[in-house]
């Protein structure tokens, strides 16, 4: 049985990573939509770098939680039959042991050259003074900003959405294209599952809605999908 899992900020919330809607979408008085954009980076690159520097540094203080670990265990059992897509830019899925993670909104621990597009691991602060070692171009966070096309949308994600089971975990389902994945999977005949603290606006699309904390519900789902009696 092929399963595709989409995670959002809610799966990392219990690890201590703030979600977007919890903070009312604000950071230091700035609307995230005003900072995480190509226009903001062109106009005030150091403000945008500061926004991501803080989030990058905060990652060193948090750990994966049982939800991340349950998905890593499911990958061990299902192998290629599991596709994990995340909207999150943190590395908690990887630190929990997941080896194949499609970061459709990019990764905060990577930087990208604005000129040659080279992608580098990057754990420290980033500034306009940093240059690409290959071509000398400027570096930007390797994350998807508003108005930019998410990654893996050409091939990997459409193929993954042909799975028999689609599970959305800890996402408000407000930001497209990810917000459209459940309906797309359902149209292909998938059983759709949502795990969230509360029903999301699109909860009616889902066949199964598990209300509760990801750290409790995801291990239950993983055991059930992995063939265990729960
Ligand atoms: P949101 O902050 O929009 O939604 C987080 C969801 O997780 C909400 O529905 C919460 O109810 C739920 N939640 C919070 N704590 C939870 C817990 N312990 N267990 C289960 N669910 C919990 O975050 P996303 O949906 O990930 O895009 O946001 C999607 C995108 O919007 C982000 O990737 C980002 C943002 O703008 C870009 O940066 C391009």
Short mmCIF file of C-alpha atoms and ligand atoms in Angstrom, two decimals:
data_model
loop_
_atom_site.label_atom_id
_atom_site.label_comp_id
_atom_site.label_asym_id
_atom_site.label_seq_id
_atom_site.Cartn_x
_atom_site.Cartn_y
_atom_site.Cartn_z
CA UNK A 1 0.00 0.00 0.00
CA UNK A 2 1.46 3.36 -1.04
CA UNK A 3 0.98 6.26 1.39
CA UNK A 4 1.86 9.92 0.93
CA UNK A 5 2.20 12.07 4.03
CA UNK A 6 2.13 15.88 3.97
CA UNK A 7 3.39 17.57 7.11
CA UNK A 8 3.09 21.19 8.20
CA UNK A 9 4.29 23.36 11.04
CA UNK A 10 2.00 21.54 13.49
CA UNK A 11 4.19 18.43 13.47
CA UNK A 12 7.11 20.50 14.79
CA UNK A 13 5.05 22.59 17.24
CA UNK A 14 5.55 20.18 20.18
CA UNK A 15 9.29 20.29 19.49
CA UNK A 16 9.14 24.03 20.21
CA UNK A 17 9.15 25.37 16.64
CA UNK A 18 6.42 28.05 16.44
CA UNK A 19 3.79 27.55 13.73
CA UNK A 20 2.83 30.30 11.31
CA UNK A 21 -0.75 30.80 12.49
CA UNK A 22 0.06 30.49 16.22
CA UNK A 23 2.15 33.65 16.00
CA UNK A 24 -0.67 35.27 14.02
CA UNK A 25 1.81 35.22 11.14
CA UNK A 26 3.91 37.89 12.79
CA UNK A 27 7.63 38.10 13.42
CA UNK A 28 8.94 41.13 15.36
CA UNK A 29 5.95 43.08 14.11
CA UNK A 30 6.57 42.09 10.49
CA UNK A 31 3.97 40.00 8.66
CA UNK A 32 5.69 36.82 7.43
CA UNK A 33 4.18 37.52 4.03
CA UNK A 34 6.12 40.81 4.04
CA UNK A 35 9.48 39.21 4.92
CA UNK A 36 9.43 35.88 3.09
CA UNK A 37 9.23 37.36 -0.41
CA UNK A 38 11.72 38.03 -3.24
CA UNK A 39 10.71 41.69 -3.13
CA UNK A 40 11.55 41.98 0.60
CA UNK A 41 14.92 40.32 -0.06
CA UNK A 42 15.70 42.72 -2.90
CA UNK A 43 14.68 45.72 -0.80
CA UNK A 44 15.94 44.77 2.69
CA UNK A 45 18.17 41.67 2.39
CA UNK A 46 19.63 42.04 5.88
CA UNK A 47 16.13 42.07 7.46
CA UNK A 48 15.25 38.88 5.59
CA UNK A 49 18.59 37.31 6.57
CA UNK A 50 17.93 38.26 10.21
CA UNK A 51 14.50 36.58 10.04
CA UNK A 52 16.05 33.31 8.88
CA UNK A 53 19.20 33.61 11.06
CA UNK A 54 16.95 33.57 14.15
CA UNK A 55 14.98 30.58 12.88
CA UNK A 56 18.19 28.73 11.86
CA UNK A 57 19.76 29.33 15.30
CA UNK A 58 16.56 28.23 17.07
CA UNK A 59 16.78 24.83 15.38
CA UNK A 60 19.85 24.01 17.51
CA UNK A 61 17.63 24.23 20.61
CA UNK A 62 14.86 21.83 19.55
CA UNK A 63 14.59 18.07 19.07
CA UNK A 64 12.36 15.83 16.95
CA UNK A 65 9.23 14.59 18.74
CA UNK A 66 7.43 11.18 18.63
CA UNK A 67 5.53 12.24 15.51
CA UNK A 68 8.74 12.76 13.51
CA UNK A 69 10.12 9.48 14.87
CA UNK A 70 6.95 7.55 14.00
CA UNK A 71 7.21 8.67 10.36
CA UNK A 72 10.89 7.65 10.28
CA UNK A 73 9.87 4.22 11.58
CA UNK A 74 7.13 3.99 8.95
CA UNK A 75 9.72 4.73 6.25
CA UNK A 76 11.81 1.82 7.55
CA UNK A 77 8.80 -0.51 7.29
CA UNK A 78 7.31 0.75 4.01
CA UNK A 79 10.42 1.87 2.14
CA UNK A 80 9.53 3.43 -1.22
CA UNK A 81 5.81 2.89 -0.54
CA UNK A 82 5.99 5.94 1.75
CA UNK A 83 6.52 9.43 0.32
CA UNK A 84 7.04 12.14 2.90
CA UNK A 85 6.36 15.69 1.69
CA UNK A 86 6.87 18.54 4.13
CA UNK A 87 6.07 22.23 3.99
CA UNK A 88 8.49 22.71 6.87
CA UNK A 89 11.98 24.09 6.35
CA UNK A 90 13.37 22.60 9.58
CA UNK A 91 15.46 19.40 9.69
CA UNK A 92 13.49 17.56 12.35
CA UNK A 93 12.28 14.80 10.01
CA UNK A 94 15.89 14.08 9.05
CA UNK A 95 17.10 14.22 12.63
CA UNK A 96 14.37 11.71 13.55
CA UNK A 97 15.77 9.33 10.91
CA UNK A 98 13.71 10.00 7.78
CA UNK A 99 16.02 9.61 4.78
CA UNK A 100 13.75 10.69 1.92
CA UNK A 101 12.02 14.02 2.68
CA UNK A 102 10.61 16.23 -0.08
CA UNK A 103 10.98 19.77 1.32
CA UNK A 104 8.57 21.51 -1.04
CA UNK A 105 9.22 24.89 0.65
CA UNK A 106 12.98 24.38 0.86
CA UNK A 107 15.35 23.98 3.80
CA UNK A 108 16.57 26.64 6.22
CA UNK A 109 19.90 24.81 6.75
CA UNK A 110 20.80 25.33 3.09
CA UNK A 111 21.79 28.45 1.14
CA UNK A 112 21.50 29.00 -2.62
CA UNK A 113 23.59 31.14 -4.93
CA UNK A 114 21.40 33.81 -6.51
CA UNK A 115 23.63 33.68 -9.62
CA UNK A 116 24.62 30.02 -10.34
CA UNK A 117 21.91 28.38 -8.20
CA UNK A 118 24.48 26.21 -6.36
CA UNK A 119 22.92 24.84 -3.12
CA UNK A 120 25.18 24.69 -0.06
CA UNK A 121 24.69 23.34 3.47
CA UNK A 122 24.52 26.40 5.71
CA UNK A 123 24.18 26.26 9.51
CA UNK A 124 25.45 29.69 10.60
CA UNK A 125 24.20 33.20 10.01
CA UNK A 126 23.85 34.36 6.43
CA UNK A 127 24.44 37.93 5.22
CA UNK A 128 24.99 39.93 2.06
CA UNK A 129 28.74 39.66 2.77
CA UNK A 130 28.72 35.89 2.14
CA UNK A 131 29.59 34.90 -1.43
CA UNK A 132 29.24 31.72 -3.47
CA UNK A 133 32.55 29.83 -3.54
CA UNK A 134 31.92 28.73 -7.12
CA UNK A 135 30.97 31.99 -8.87
CA UNK A 136 31.18 34.77 -6.28
CA UNK A 137 27.43 35.43 -6.46
CA UNK A 138 25.30 36.50 -3.51
CA UNK A 139 23.65 33.86 -1.29
CA UNK A 140 20.01 33.56 -0.23
CA UNK A 141 18.26 31.09 2.07
CA UNK A 142 17.30 27.96 0.10
CA UNK A 143 13.63 28.43 1.00
CA UNK A 144 10.55 29.07 -1.14
CA UNK A 145 9.17 32.59 -0.73
CA UNK A 146 5.65 33.76 -1.41
CA UNK A 147 5.18 34.06 -5.14
CA UNK A 148 7.82 31.41 -5.90
CA UNK A 149 7.07 27.88 -7.16
CA UNK A 150 7.49 25.15 -4.53
CA UNK A 151 9.93 22.32 -5.29
CA UNK A 152 8.99 18.81 -6.57
CA UNK A 153 5.75 20.02 -8.15
CA UNK A 154 6.64 18.83 -11.67
CA UNK A 155 7.04 15.12 -11.04
CA UNK A 156 7.63 13.74 -7.54
CA UNK A 157 4.58 15.19 -5.80
CA UNK A 158 2.02 14.52 -8.57
CA UNK A 159 3.28 10.92 -8.68
CA UNK A 160 3.11 10.62 -4.89
CA UNK A 161 -0.51 11.83 -4.88
CA UNK A 162 -1.49 8.68 -6.78
CA UNK A 163 -1.07 6.77 -3.50
CA UNK A 164 -3.81 4.74 -1.81
CA UNK A 165 -3.59 6.78 1.41
CA UNK A 166 -3.01 10.52 1.85
CA UNK A 167 -2.38 11.90 5.33
CA UNK A 168 -2.12 15.61 6.16
CA UNK A 169 -0.48 16.19 9.54
CA UNK A 170 -0.32 19.53 11.36
CA UNK A 171 -1.16 21.82 8.48
CA UNK A 172 -3.86 24.47 8.35
CA UNK A 173 -4.49 23.69 4.68
CA UNK A 174 -4.56 27.40 3.84
CA UNK A 175 -1.54 27.75 1.53
CA UNK A 176 -1.59 26.37 -2.02
CA UNK A 177 -0.48 24.26 -3.78
CA UNK A 178 -0.17 22.00 -0.69
CA UNK A 179 -3.71 22.90 0.36
CA UNK A 180 -4.99 21.23 -2.80
CA UNK A 181 -3.19 17.90 -2.33
CA UNK A 182 -5.97 16.21 -0.30
CA UNK A 183 -8.62 16.84 -2.96
CA UNK A 184 -6.19 15.72 -5.68
CA UNK A 185 -5.39 12.45 -3.87
CA UNK A 186 -9.07 11.85 -3.12
CA UNK A 187 -9.96 12.34 -6.78
CA UNK A 188 -7.48 9.54 -7.49
CA UNK A 189 -9.26 7.24 -5.06
CA UNK A 190 -7.06 7.69 -1.99
CA UNK A 191 -8.28 7.31 1.57
CA UNK A 192 -7.63 10.75 3.08
CA UNK A 193 -6.66 11.29 6.72
CA UNK A 194 -6.15 14.53 8.62
CA UNK A 195 -4.36 14.85 11.97
CA UNK A 196 -4.73 18.22 13.66
CA UNK A 197 -5.51 19.82 17.02
CA UNK A 198 -8.76 21.03 15.50
CA UNK A 199 -10.74 20.51 12.30
CA UNK A 200 -9.26 22.66 9.53
CA UNK A 201 -11.48 24.61 7.07
CA UNK A 202 -11.09 21.75 4.57
CA UNK A 203 -11.79 18.94 7.07
CA UNK A 204 -14.83 17.78 5.06
CA UNK A 205 -12.51 16.60 2.27
CA UNK A 206 -10.99 14.00 4.60
CA UNK A 207 -12.40 10.50 5.11
CA UNK A 208 -10.83 10.29 8.56
CA UNK A 209 -10.14 13.25 10.88
CA UNK A 210 -8.04 12.46 13.97
CA UNK A 211 -8.21 15.33 16.42
CA UNK A 212 -5.31 15.45 18.83
CA UNK A 213 -1.62 16.17 19.19
CA UNK A 214 0.64 14.93 16.42
CA UNK A 215 2.97 13.36 18.99
CA UNK A 216 0.10 11.06 20.04
CA UNK A 217 -1.88 10.56 16.82
CA UNK A 218 0.96 10.07 14.34
CA UNK A 219 2.42 7.05 16.18
CA UNK A 220 -1.10 5.54 16.24
CA UNK A 221 -1.53 6.14 12.51
CA UNK A 222 1.93 4.76 11.76
CA UNK A 223 1.22 1.58 13.71
CA UNK A 224 -2.12 1.11 11.92
CA UNK A 225 -0.69 1.77 8.45
CA UNK A 226 2.38 -0.29 9.27
CA UNK A 227 0.11 -3.29 9.90
CA UNK A 228 0.09 -3.31 13.70
CA UNK A 229 -3.09 -3.63 15.75
CA UNK A 230 -3.60 -0.37 17.65
P1 LIG B 1 0.16 26.78 10.01
O1 LIG B 1 0.76 27.54 11.14
O2 LIG B 1 -0.66 27.48 8.98
O3 LIG B 1 -0.79 25.62 10.59
C1 LIG B 1 -0.31 24.78 11.60
C2 LIG B 1 -1.39 23.74 11.83
O4 LIG B 1 -0.91 22.81 12.77
C3 LIG B 1 -2.68 24.33 12.39
O5 LIG B 1 -3.78 23.78 11.69
C4 LIG B 1 -2.67 23.87 13.86
O6 LIG B 1 -3.99 23.61 14.33
C5 LIG B 1 -1.89 22.58 13.75
N1 LIG B 1 -1.18 22.20 14.96
C6 LIG B 1 -0.54 23.01 15.83
N2 LIG B 1 0.02 22.28 16.82
C7 LIG B 1 -0.27 20.96 16.55
C8 LIG B 1 0.01 19.72 17.19
N3 LIG B 1 0.72 19.66 18.32
N4 LIG B 1 -0.46 18.58 16.63
C9 LIG B 1 -1.18 18.62 15.49
N5 LIG B 1 -1.50 19.77 14.82
C10 LIG B 1 -1.04 20.92 15.36
O7 LIG B 1 1.36 25.99 9.31
P2 LIG B 1 1.35 25.29 7.89
O8 LIG B 1 0.01 24.71 7.57
O9 LIG B 1 2.51 24.40 7.84
O10 LIG B 1 4.68 28.74 3.65
O11 LIG B 1 1.63 26.55 6.91
C11 LIG B 1 1.76 26.25 5.53
C12 LIG B 1 2.66 27.29 4.94
O12 LIG B 1 2.18 28.62 5.27
C13 LIG B 1 4.08 27.27 5.47
O13 LIG B 1 4.86 26.29 4.87
C14 LIG B 1 4.54 28.67 5.09
C15 LIG B 1 3.34 29.44 5.57
O14 LIG B 1 3.17 30.64 4.92
C16 LIG B 1 5.82 29.35 3.15
O15 LIG B 1 6.67 29.80 3.90
C17 LIG B 1 5.91 29.42 1.67
#
